[in-house]
Coordinates of C-alpha atoms in Angstrom, one line a residue:
X29 CA 20.0 -1.8 -6.8
X30 CA 17.5 1.2 -5.2
X31 CA 14.6 0.0 -4.5
X32 CA 11.5 2.9 -4.1
X33 CA 10.8 1.9 -1.1
X34 CA 14.5 3.1 0.5
X35 CA 13.5 6.8 -0.9
X36 CA 11.5 8.9 1.0
X37 CA 9.3 11.2 -1.4
X38 CA 11.6 14.4 -1.3
X39 CA 14.6 12.9 -1.8
X40 CA 12.9 10.7 -5.1
X41 CA 11.1 13.8 -6.0
X42 CA 14.8 15.4 -6.1
X43 CA 15.9 12.6 -8.2
X44 CA 13.3 13.1 -10.8
X45 CA 13.4 16.4 -11.3
X46 CA 17.5 16.2 -12.3
X47 CA 16.7 13.1 -14.3
X48 CA 13.9 14.6 -15.9
X49 CA 16.7 18.0 -16.9
X50 CA 19.7 15.0 -17.8
X51 CA 17.0 14.0 -20.5
X52 CA 16.8 17.2 -21.9
X53 CA 20.0 17.5 -20.9
X54 CA 20.9 14.4 -23.0
X55 CA 19.0 15.8 -26.6
X56 CA 21.4 18.7 -26.1
X57 CA 24.7 16.6 -25.6
X58 CA 23.6 15.3 -28.6
X59 CA 23.6 18.4 -30.2
X60 CA 27.3 19.2 -28.4
X61 CA 28.4 16.3 -29.6
X62 CA 27.7 16.3 -33.0
X63 CA 29.2 19.2 -33.0
X64 CA 32.4 18.4 -31.5
X65 CA 32.8 15.5 -34.5
X66 CA 32.5 18.0 -37.7
X67 CA 34.6 20.4 -35.9
X68 CA 37.1 17.6 -35.0
X69 CA 37.0 16.5 -38.2
X70 CA 37.7 19.4 -40.1
X71 CA 40.5 20.8 -37.4
X72 CA 42.5 17.7 -36.8
X73 CA 45.4 20.5 -34.8
X74 CA 43.0 21.6 -32.0
X75 CA 43.6 19.6 -29.1
X76 CA 42.0 20.0 -25.1
X77 CA 43.8 20.4 -22.0
X78 CA 43.4 18.2 -19.4
X79 CA 40.1 20.2 -17.3
X80 CA 39.2 20.9 -20.6
X81 CA 39.0 16.8 -21.7
X82 CA 37.7 15.6 -18.0
X83 CA 35.5 19.1 -18.3
X84 CA 33.6 17.2 -20.9
X85 CA 33.8 14.3 -19.7
X86 CA 31.7 15.1 -16.5
X87 CA 29.4 17.0 -18.5
X88 CA 29.4 14.0 -21.2
X89 CA 28.6 10.9 -18.5
X90 CA 26.4 13.1 -16.5
X91 CA 23.0 11.4 -17.8
X92 CA 24.5 7.9 -17.4
X93 CA 24.7 7.8 -13.8
X94 CA 20.7 9.2 -13.4
X95 CA 19.8 7.3 -16.6
X96 CA 21.3 4.3 -14.0
X97 CA 19.5 5.2 -10.7
X98 CA 16.1 6.0 -12.9
X99 CA 16.4 1.9 -14.5
X100 CA 17.0 0.6 -11.2
X101 CA 13.8 2.4 -9.9
X102 CA 11.4 2.1 -12.4
X103 CA 12.3 -1.9 -13.0
X104 CA 11.8 -1.9 -8.8
X105 CA 8.9 -0.5 -9.2
X106 CA 7.2 -1.4 -12.0
X107 CA 8.4 -5.0 -12.3
X108 CA 5.6 -6.8 -14.6
X109 CA 6.0 -3.7 -17.7
X110 CA 8.6 -4.9 -19.6
X111 CA 10.7 -8.3 -20.0
X112 CA 13.3 -7.5 -18.2
X113 CA 16.0 -8.7 -21.2
X114 CA 14.5 -6.0 -23.4
X115 CA 14.2 -3.7 -20.8
X116 CA 18.5 -4.5 -19.8
X117 CA 18.9 -4.5 -23.3
X118 CA 17.5 -0.7 -23.9
X119 CA 19.7 0.0 -20.3
X120 CA 22.8 -1.2 -22.1
X121 CA 22.3 0.9 -25.4
X122 CA 21.5 3.7 -23.6
X123 CA 25.0 3.8 -21.4
X124 CA 27.4 2.6 -24.5
X125 CA 25.9 5.1 -26.4
X126 CA 26.3 8.0 -23.2
X127 CA 29.3 7.0 -23.6
X128 CA 30.3 7.7 -26.7
X129 CA 31.4 11.5 -25.8
X130 CA 33.7 10.4 -23.9
X131 CA 35.1 8.2 -26.2
X132 CA 36.1 11.1 -28.9
X133 CA 37.6 12.7 -26.4
X134 CA 40.4 10.4 -26.2
X135 CA 40.7 9.1 -30.5
X136 CA 39.7 12.4 -31.6
X137 CA 41.9 11.5 -34.2
X138 CA 40.1 8.7 -35.8
X139 CA 37.8 9.8 -38.4
X140 CA 35.5 6.3 -38.2
X141 CA 34.5 7.4 -33.9
X142 CA 33.8 11.0 -34.8
X143 CA 31.7 9.8 -37.9
X144 CA 29.9 7.0 -36.3
X145 CA 29.2 9.7 -33.4
X146 CA 27.8 12.2 -35.9
X147 CA 25.1 8.5 -37.4
X148 CA 24.9 7.3 -34.1
X149 CA 23.6 10.5 -32.7
X150 CA 22.0 12.1 -35.6
X151 CA 19.6 9.1 -35.5
X152 CA 19.0 9.1 -32.0
X153 CA 18.0 12.8 -32.4
X154 CA 15.1 12.1 -35.0
X155 CA 14.7 9.2 -32.2
X156 CA 14.2 11.7 -29.0
X157 CA 12.6 14.3 -30.6
X158 CA 10.2 12.0 -32.8
X159 CA 9.0 9.0 -31.0
X160 CA 5.2 8.1 -31.2
X161 CA 3.0 5.1 -31.0
X162 CA 2.7 4.8 -35.2
X163 CA 6.5 5.4 -35.5
X164 CA 7.2 2.7 -32.6
X165 CA 4.9 0.9 -35.4
X166 CA 6.5 2.0 -38.6
X167 CA 10.2 1.1 -37.3
X168 CA 11.0 -0.9 -34.8
X169 CA 14.7 1.3 -33.5
X170 CA 11.9 4.1 -32.8
X171 CA 10.8 1.6 -29.8
X172 CA 13.8 1.8 -28.2
X173 CA 13.9 5.7 -27.5
X174 CA 10.4 4.9 -26.1
X175 CA 11.3 3.3 -23.4
X176 CA 13.9 5.5 -22.6
X177 CA 12.1 8.6 -22.7
X178 CA 9.3 7.2 -20.4
X179 CA 11.8 5.2 -17.9
X180 CA 14.2 8.9 -18.1
X181 CA 11.2 11.4 -18.1
X182 CA 7.7 10.8 -19.0
X183 CA 7.9 8.2 -15.3
X184 CA 9.2 10.5 -13.3
X185 CA 6.5 13.0 -14.4
X186 CA 3.6 10.2 -13.8
X187 CA 4.9 9.7 -10.7
X188 CA 5.2 12.8 -9.6
X189 CA 1.3 12.9 -10.0
X190 CA 1.2 9.3 -8.1
X191 CA 2.9 10.3 -5.4
X192 CA 1.3 14.2 -4.9
X193 CA -2.0 11.7 -5.4
X194 CA -1.3 10.1 -3.0
X195 CA 0.1 12.3 -0.2
X196 CA -3.8 14.2 -0.9
X197 CA -5.8 11.1 -0.4
X198 CA -3.9 10.5 3.0
X199 CA -4.4 13.8 4.6
X200 CA -8.3 13.5 3.2
X201 CA -8.5 10.4 4.8
X202 CA -7.2 11.1 8.3
X203 CA -9.6 14.5 8.0
X204 CA -12.7 12.4 7.4
X205 CA -11.7 9.8 10.3
X206 CA -14.0 11.8 12.7
X207 CA -16.8 12.0 9.8
X208 CA -17.8 8.1 9.9
X209 CA -18.4 8.4 13.3
X210 CA -20.0 11.6 13.5
X211 CA -23.9 10.6 15.7
X212 CA -26.0 13.9 15.1
X213 CA -24.6 13.6 11.2
X214 CA -25.8 10.0 10.9
X215 CA -29.2 10.6 11.9
X216 CA -30.0 13.0 9.7
X217 CA -28.6 10.4 7.5
X218 CA -29.9 7.2 7.6
X219 CA -33.6 9.2 7.5
X220 CA -33.4 9.7 4.3
X221 CA -31.9 6.5 3.0
X222 CA -34.0 3.4 1.4
X223 CA -31.5 1.3 1.6
X224 CA -32.3 -0.4 4.6
X225 CA -35.6 -1.8 3.3
X226 CA -35.1 -2.6 -0.5
X227 CA -31.6 -4.0 0.2
X228 CA -33.4 -6.3 2.2
X229 CA -36.1 -7.8 -0.4
X230 CA -33.4 -8.1 -2.9
X231 CA -31.4 -10.6 -0.2
X232 CA -34.3 -12.1 -0.3
X233 CA -35.9 -12.5 -3.7
X234 CA -32.5 -14.2 -4.5
X235 CA -32.6 -16.4 -1.7
X236 CA -29.4 -15.8 0.1
X237 CA -30.5 -17.7 3.8
X238 CA -31.6 -20.7 2.2
X239 CA -28.8 -23.2 3.3
X240 CA -30.1 -21.2 7.1
X241 CA -33.0 -22.2 9.7
X242 CA -33.5 -22.1 12.4
X243 CA -31.7 -20.9 15.6
X244 CA -29.0 -17.9 14.7
X245 CA -26.3 -16.2 16.6
X246 CA -25.7 -12.6 14.7
X247 CA -22.8 -10.3 14.5
X248 CA -23.8 -7.0 13.1
X249 CA -20.3 -4.5 12.3
X250 CA -21.4 -0.6 12.3
X251 CA -25.7 -1.2 12.5
X252 CA -26.2 2.0 13.8
X253 CA -29.7 2.7 14.8
X254 CA -30.5 -1.3 13.4
X255 CA -32.9 -0.2 11.0
X256 CA -31.2 -2.7 8.7
X257 CA -30.4 -5.4 11.2
X258 CA -34.4 -5.2 12.2
X259 CA -35.9 -5.7 9.0
X260 CA -33.1 -8.7 7.6
X261 CA -34.2 -10.8 11.0
X262 CA -37.5 -9.4 10.9
X263 CA -37.8 -11.1 7.7
X264 CA -35.6 -14.3 8.5
X265 CA -37.7 -15.0 11.3
X266 CA -40.9 -14.8 9.6
X267 CA -40.5 -17.5 6.3
X268 CA -40.0 -20.2 8.7
X269 CA -41.6 -21.3 12.1
X270 CA -39.1 -22.6 14.2
X271 CA -36.0 -19.4 12.6
X272 CA -35.2 -17.3 15.3
X273 CA -32.6 -14.8 16.9
X274 CA -30.5 -16.2 20.1
X275 CA -27.6 -13.3 20.4
X276 CA -26.9 -10.0 18.9
X277 CA -23.7 -8.9 19.0
X278 CA -23.8 -5.1 17.8
X279 CA -20.1 -3.4 17.0
X280 CA -20.2 0.2 16.3
X281 CA -17.6 3.4 17.4
X282 CA -21.1 5.5 17.2
X283 CA -23.6 4.8 20.4
X284 CA -27.3 4.1 19.1
X285 CA -27.5 1.1 21.6
X286 CA -30.5 2.7 22.6
X287 CA -32.5 2.9 19.2
X288 CA -31.1 -0.5 18.1
X289 CA -32.6 -2.3 20.9
X290 CA -36.0 -0.4 20.8
X291 CA -35.9 -1.6 16.8
X292 CA -35.1 -4.8 17.5
X293 CA -36.6 -5.2 20.5
X294 CA -39.6 -7.6 18.9
X295 CA -36.9 -10.0 18.0
X296 CA -34.5 -10.8 20.3
X297 CA -34.5 -10.2 23.9
X298 CA -32.2 -7.2 24.7
X299 CA -30.2 -8.8 27.4
X300 CA -29.1 -10.9 24.8
X301 CA -27.8 -8.1 23.0
X302 CA -23.8 -6.6 23.4
X303 CA -23.4 -3.8 22.2
X304 CA -18.9 -3.3 21.7
X305 CA -18.1 0.5 21.3
X306 CA -14.9 0.3 18.6
X307 CA -14.6 -0.4 15.1
X308 CA -14.3 -3.4 13.6
X309 CA -10.5 -2.9 12.3
X310 CA -9.6 -2.2 16.3
X311 CA -12.2 -5.3 17.9
X312 CA -10.4 -8.1 19.4
X313 CA -10.8 -11.7 20.2
X314 CA -8.1 -14.1 21.2
X315 CA -10.4 -17.0 20.9
X316 CA -13.1 -15.5 18.3
X317 CA -16.9 -16.2 18.9
X318 CA -18.7 -18.3 16.1
X319 CA -21.8 -16.6 14.1
X320 CA -24.0 -18.0 11.9
X321 CA -24.1 -14.5 10.1
X322 CA -22.0 -11.7 10.2
X323 CA -23.4 -9.0 8.3
X324 CA -21.7 -5.4 7.6
X325 CA -24.2 -3.4 5.5
X326 CA -22.8 0.1 5.0
X327 CA -19.9 -0.1 7.2
X328 CA -16.9 -0.8 6.3
X329 CA -15.8 1.9 4.1
X330 CA -14.0 4.2 6.8
X331 CA -12.0 0.3 7.4
X332 CA -11.0 1.0 3.8
X333 CA -11.1 4.6 3.5
X334 CA -7.9 4.8 6.2
X335 CA -6.5 2.0 4.7
X336 CA -7.1 0.2 8.2
X337 CA -6.1 -2.9 6.8
X338 CA -5.5 -4.0 3.7
X339 CA -9.0 -5.7 1.9
X340 CA -7.4 -9.2 2.2
X341 CA -7.0 -8.4 5.9
X342 CA -10.5 -7.4 6.4
X343 CA -11.9 -10.3 4.1
X344 CA -10.3 -13.1 6.2
X345 CA -10.9 -11.3 9.7
X346 CA -14.6 -11.3 8.4
X347 CA -14.4 -14.9 7.7
X348 CA -12.9 -16.0 10.8
X349 CA -16.0 -14.9 12.4
X350 CA -18.4 -17.7 10.7
X351 CA -19.5 -20.4 12.6
X352 CA -19.7 -23.5 9.7
X353 CA -19.9 -23.6 6.1
X354 CA -23.1 -23.1 6.2
X355 CA -23.0 -19.5 8.0
X356 CA -22.8 -15.9 5.7
X357 CA -20.7 -12.8 5.8
X358 CA -23.1 -10.1 4.6
X359 CA -21.1 -7.3 2.8
X360 CA -23.0 -4.4 1.2
X361 CA -21.5 -1.1 -0.3
X362 CA -22.3 1.6 -2.3
X363 CA -21.8 1.3 -6.2
X364 CA -19.0 3.9 -8.1
X365 CA -22.4 3.5 -10.6
X366 CA -25.4 5.9 -9.9
X367 CA -26.2 9.3 -9.8
X368 CA -25.8 8.9 -6.3
X369 CA -21.8 8.9 -6.7
X370 CA -21.6 11.1 -9.3
X371 CA -23.0 13.5 -7.2
X372 CA -20.2 12.7 -4.4
X373 CA -16.8 12.8 -7.1
X374 CA -18.1 16.5 -8.6
X375 CA -18.8 17.4 -4.8
X376 CA -15.8 16.6 -4.0
X377 CA -13.7 18.7 -6.7
X378 CA -15.4 21.2 -6.5
X379 CA -14.3 21.9 -3.0
X380 CA -11.0 20.7 -2.6
X381 CA -10.4 20.9 -6.4
X382 CA -8.4 17.8 -6.6
X383 CA -10.1 14.5 -8.2
X384 CA -10.9 12.2 -4.2
X385 CA -10.8 8.2 -4.2
X386 CA -13.6 7.3 -2.4
X387 CA -14.8 4.0 -1.3
X388 CA -17.2 1.9 -2.7
X389 CA -18.1 -2.0 -4.2
X390 CA -15.9 -1.9 -7.1
X391 CA -12.5 -1.6 -4.9
X392 CA -13.9 -4.8 -2.9
X393 CA -15.2 -7.0 -5.9
X394 CA -11.7 -6.7 -7.1
X395 CA -10.1 -8.3 -4.6
X396 CA -12.4 -11.4 -4.2
X397 CA -12.4 -13.5 -6.9
X398 CA -9.9 -16.0 -4.8
X399 CA -13.4 -16.1 -2.5
X400 CA -16.4 -18.3 -3.5
X401 CA -19.2 -15.0 -3.5
X402 CA -22.2 -14.1 -4.7
X403 CA -23.0 -10.0 -6.2
X404 CA -26.1 -8.6 -6.5
X405 CA -27.2 -4.8 -7.5
X406 CA -29.8 -2.9 -6.3
X407 CA -31.6 0.2 -7.2
X408 CA -31.9 2.5 -4.0
X409 CA -32.7 6.3 -3.9
X410 CA -31.5 9.1 -1.5
X411 CA -35.1 11.6 -0.5
X412 CA -33.7 14.5 0.0
X413 CA -37.6 15.8 -0.1
X414 CA -37.9 17.6 3.2
X415 CA -34.1 19.0 3.5
X416 CA -34.5 20.5 0.4
X417 CA -37.6 22.4 1.3
X418 CA -36.1 23.2 4.7
X419 CA -32.8 24.6 3.0
X420 CA -35.4 26.9 0.5
X421 CA -37.1 28.1 3.4
X422 CA -33.8 29.1 4.4
X423 CA -33.6 26.3 7.4
X424 CA -30.0 24.5 6.4
X425 CA -28.7 22.6 9.1
X426 CA -30.3 19.4 8.9
X427 CA -29.0 19.3 4.7
X428 CA -25.4 20.6 5.6
X429 CA -25.7 17.6 8.2
X430 CA -26.6 14.9 5.2
X431 CA -24.2 17.1 2.7
X432 CA -21.2 16.4 5.6
X433 CA -21.7 12.8 6.3
X434 CA -23.2 11.9 2.7
X435 CA -19.0 13.3 2.0
X436 CA -17.7 13.1 4.7
X437 CA -16.5 16.6 4.9
X438 CA -16.6 18.3 8.4
X439 CA -19.1 21.1 8.3
X440 CA -16.8 24.4 7.8
X441 CA -16.7 23.8 3.6
X442 CA -20.1 24.6 3.9
X443 CA -20.3 28.5 3.9
X444 CA -22.2 30.3 1.8
X445 CA -21.2 30.8 -1.8
X446 CA -19.2 27.3 -1.6
X447 CA -23.0 25.8 0.2
X448 CA -24.8 27.6 -2.7
X449 CA -22.1 25.7 -5.3
X450 CA -22.8 22.0 -4.0
X451 CA -26.8 22.5 -3.3
X452 CA -26.9 23.5 -7.1
X453 CA -24.7 20.7 -8.2
X454 CA -27.3 18.7 -5.8
X455 CA -30.5 20.0 -6.9
X456 CA -28.7 18.8 -10.7
X457 CA -28.4 15.6 -9.3
X458 CA -32.0 14.5 -8.2
X459 CA -34.8 13.9 -9.7
X460 CA -38.7 14.2 -8.5
X461 CA -40.4 11.2 -9.2
X462 CA -42.5 11.7 -11.1
X463 CA -39.6 12.3 -14.1
X464 CA -39.2 8.6 -12.9
X465 CA -39.5 5.7 -15.0
X466 CA -42.9 4.1 -14.6
X467 CA -41.2 1.2 -13.2
X468 CA -39.2 3.5 -10.9
X469 CA -42.4 5.7 -9.9
X470 CA -44.9 2.3 -8.8
X471 CA -41.9 0.3 -6.8
X472 CA -41.2 3.5 -5.1
X473 CA -44.1 4.8 -4.3
X474 CA -45.5 1.3 -2.7
X475 CA -42.2 0.7 -0.9
X476 CA -43.4 4.6 0.9
X477 CA -40.0 4.3 2.7
X478 CA -38.1 5.8 4.5
X479 CA -40.7 8.6 4.0
X480 CA -44.1 8.7 2.7
X481 CA -44.0 8.7 -1.4
X482 CA -45.0 12.1 -2.8
X483 CA -45.7 11.7 -6.3
X484 CA -45.5 15.4 -7.2
X485 CA -42.8 16.6 -4.5
X486 CA -40.5 14.0 -3.8
X487 CA -36.9 14.7 -5.0
X488 CA -34.6 11.5 -4.5
X489 CA -31.4 10.5 -5.3
X490 CA -30.7 7.6 -6.9
X491 CA -28.1 5.1 -6.1
X492 CA -27.1 1.6 -6.2
X493 CA -26.2 0.0 -3.9
X494 CA -24.3 -4.4 -4.3
X495 CA -25.0 -7.3 -1.6
X496 CA -21.9 -9.2 -1.8
X497 CA -22.3 -12.8 0.5
X498 CA -19.6 -14.6 1.4

């Protein structure tokens, strides 16, 4: 049996092309078959030489072998898509049909065989050309031809598109890898987001910390400059007199330790903050230390995007560092819902002329149902007022850096006309504060974060985040 992982992509594409051609050829084959049968019915004194006979047998039989290859590959790639019994009956039927023309050459003096071949061939042509979902419901026999058409033709079209998309996504992931750790672009981006405050409020409003009290140790994955962690731990300390943070282990490939210590200095002594300049997926300890709180706030995108680890392995590794049943793993990721990710999707399409896969919370949540987890979605915003105003004043540097980090693409992609197109697209998705609902205006103005709000001039890109607690 031919299995998918044995065949290289190029070889699969070549085989796919031959099989698709053989499917089309099968229809032509049928027409030739009927013509031969009709001819033999009325021209009984006609004889074929051995060479002619061999030629016709090979010509008629070639689709059989290509169908067998296609069938085995299909069955191994999509074992659950069809009941095996049904699929094998379809395969057997098709193989018998494809052998029929060769039988005619051996039994050409039998009118019964000729008539039978004409009938089978005619029904099959009608089935192959006329099959549709409606006709399948009306005539069950046509479902056989639908299966054959899918296995030999539609499946290879679909598979080829998948391979092209996978190749594009793999190349894109490699190109984007460095963008996740661009320190300057990250700092520009961090100055615009509301998550460090809104997400913290949502965590405590939903009482996710009710089982944690007293002294805690923290593993902070991708904590960057520490704004989110500082707000989170300050709020934790303020809830109970005895709450305090004993130590923090920071893991981040971007070196923002100075900024991090500055933001956390009022919460924990700097001597109790350790920093490892490395990605979480590469961070390994033979005897891992355990923590009361493991934080991964907007820091798992690169690991998922680069496929450095499967999502299951990533979750398993996160849970490996929790101390006990009352300890928490706190994961925050952007949701694909909301205007920010709609902008991202269309901007990436504009840059690469392809639909680009991008990491979001939905991808993670789909893999969490075997775990006991809680989830809440929050309404956030990105304040682009300052950068858009600078852009209008022909100071484009900060907006380009912001775009580069948010889209995870190199700044070289934002040249002249392309930059103009992307900024126009961005302007379509951002909204002035005064256009939002009264509820949003009241809440966002009250926060006044990350920069002071101006009802008439603040330009916001709304987005949603998912807070997940394991």
